């Protein structure tokens, strides 16, 4: 890995964790924040080395000897970010059976790192309760002491950076098995790992890999540590707000579009455009279930809206409806107030629009010479071809409902309009766009 990039990342990760803590509201944690980490494994010193020295085995990538130990204490500021303080010891020596000259060097280091719960950020808890992933990086200070060579027992003070990833497996609520891979860089290392003085060509740049197996024990009064499937209380608050907003939205529903929200509407199926009282009930003086405004006035000859008696071909007065009721229904149709609405991606009228279909049928029965066009629309979401097809199906389905009620098919045309581009791009705008509108021919 490029050392400059590693240095930049390591230098930023620790302050990022601290900033994350400052950004979080001061709330009580519902997870265990403290944990103790113990690891043992192998190191692989990469550079620098003097001539005829190396720590690697020519036949194996790593020596199988256990020569790295570390102990760390970690505190999670949130369930996503934390800080870690650890100490480590590495014994660097020639691998058994290798061609390197014999040597031994001891290094002790102290590290301060920022920790990211990458498993939570990546959504591991959505598909597993036992697998996690941590990323850690930060700064370190070390003491390097050769036990052989020209610099034997001389201690060099170094400083640098380290970066690592730690997959983990949850064994219990307080215990996890970890595998850690860490890259360490000493930025001021003058000694070679074999104890000699580093050549100028690779001076001031010590590199080592650590691979270790370990256990992490978390302690605290809560059931889970921050690493495991824990939702921040912030997340709970957001979920609670969203649920409240959804509940308010449900309270504002008005499926029959009579101006009275459903939870206050005692008659949630009123025809569109018919006057209602404060409880959503239409006026029905004779209690026959039909609004007085559009109820047929049986037995009394009424003049039609042109001031003439409405007569059939035999010259007999018909009583298809009161003058005011016919005027109301005719006015609603002529002014485009009768619309049939649909749910998302549906081509069958929703529950609140059944009375609109009824009004269309009643109008066509009341005016046998009239003809209408049903214009289908879709909202702006989705591709153009699908919306055009959806608007066509909506118009055709309403047309078929009217025909099935006994109206001659020749009196009803359908016209797919595709997207209604004039409706606002909002939830309400989308609801108004998904419709079939009625127009007189």
Coordinates of N, CA and C in Angstrom, one line a residue, residues 48-50 53 102-106 143-158 189-199 203:
X48 N 13.6 -2.1 6.6 CA 14.9 -2.4 5.9 C 15.6 -3.6 6.5
X49 N 16.5 -4.2 5.7 CA 17.4 -5.3 6.1 C 18.8 -5.0 5.6
X50 N 19.8 -5.4 6.3 CA 21.1 -5.4 5.8 C 21.4 -6.5 4.9
X53 N 20.6 -10.6 5.3 CA 19.6 -10.8 6.4 C 18.2 -10.7 5.8
X102 N 21.9 -15.2 11.3 CA 21.1 -15.2 12.6 C 21.0 -13.7 13.1
X103 N 19.9 -13.4 13.6 CA 19.7 -12.1 14.3 C 18.4 -12.1 15.1
X104 N 18.3 -11.1 16.0 CA 17.1 -11.0 16.8 C 17.0 -9.5 17.2
X105 N 15.7 -9.0 17.1 CA 15.4 -7.6 17.5 C 14.1 -7.6 18.1
X106 N 13.9 -6.8 19.2 CA 12.7 -6.7 19.9 C 12.1 -5.3 19.7
X143 N 9.7 1.4 20.5 CA 11.1 1.2 20.9 C 11.6 0.0 20.3
X144 N 12.7 0.2 19.5 CA 13.3 -0.9 18.7 C 14.7 -1.2 19.3
X145 N 14.9 -2.4 19.8 CA 16.2 -2.8 20.4 C 16.8 -4.0 19.8
X146 N 17.8 -3.9 19.0 CA 18.5 -5.1 18.5 C 19.2 -5.9 19.6
X147 N 19.1 -7.2 19.5 CA 19.8 -8.1 20.5 C 21.0 -8.7 19.9
X148 N 21.3 -8.4 18.7 CA 22.5 -8.8 18.0 C 23.0 -7.7 17.1
X149 N 24.2 -7.9 16.6 CA 24.8 -6.9 15.6 C 25.5 -5.7 16.3
X150 N 25.8 -4.8 15.4 CA 26.6 -3.6 15.8 C 25.9 -2.7 16.8
X151 N 24.5 -2.7 16.7 CA 23.7 -1.9 17.6 C 23.1 -2.6 18.7
X152 N 23.7 -3.7 19.1 CA 23.1 -4.6 20.1 C 22.8 -3.8 21.4
X153 N 21.6 -4.0 21.9 CA 21.1 -3.4 23.2 C 21.0 -1.8 23.1
X154 N 21.1 -1.3 21.9 CA 20.9 0.2 21.8 C 19.4 0.3 21.4
X155 N 18.7 1.1 22.1 CA 17.2 1.3 21.8 C 17.0 2.6 21.0
X156 N 16.3 2.4 19.9 CA 15.9 3.5 19.0 C 14.4 3.8 19.2
X157 N 14.1 5.1 19.3 CA 12.7 5.5 19.5 C 12.2 5.9 18.1
X158 N 11.1 5.3 17.8 CA 10.5 5.5 16.5 C 9.0 6.0 16.6
X189 N 12.8 5.3 11.3 CA 13.5 4.1 11.7 C 14.9 4.1 11.0
X190 N 16.0 4.2 11.8 CA 17.4 4.2 11.3 C 18.0 2.9 11.4
X191 N 17.5 2.0 12.3 CA 18.1 0.7 12.4 C 17.4 -0.2 11.4
X192 N 18.1 -1.1 10.9 CA 17.5 -2.2 10.1 C 16.9 -3.2 11.1
X193 N 16.0 -4.1 10.6 CA 15.3 -5.0 11.5 C 16.4 -6.0 12.0
X194 N 17.5 -6.2 11.4 CA 18.5 -7.2 11.8 C 19.4 -6.6 12.8
X195 N 19.3 -5.3 13.1 CA 20.2 -4.7 14.1 C 21.3 -3.8 13.5
X196 N 21.5 -3.9 12.2 CA 22.5 -3.1 11.6 C 21.9 -1.7 11.4
X197 N 22.8 -0.8 10.9 CA 22.3 0.6 10.6 C 21.8 0.5 9.1
X198 N 20.6 1.1 8.9 CA 19.9 1.0 7.6 C 20.7 1.8 6.6
X199 N 20.8 1.3 5.4 CA 21.4 2.0 4.3 C 20.6 3.2 3.9
X203 N 16.5 4.1 4.2 CA 16.5 4.7 5.6 C 15.2 5.4 5.9

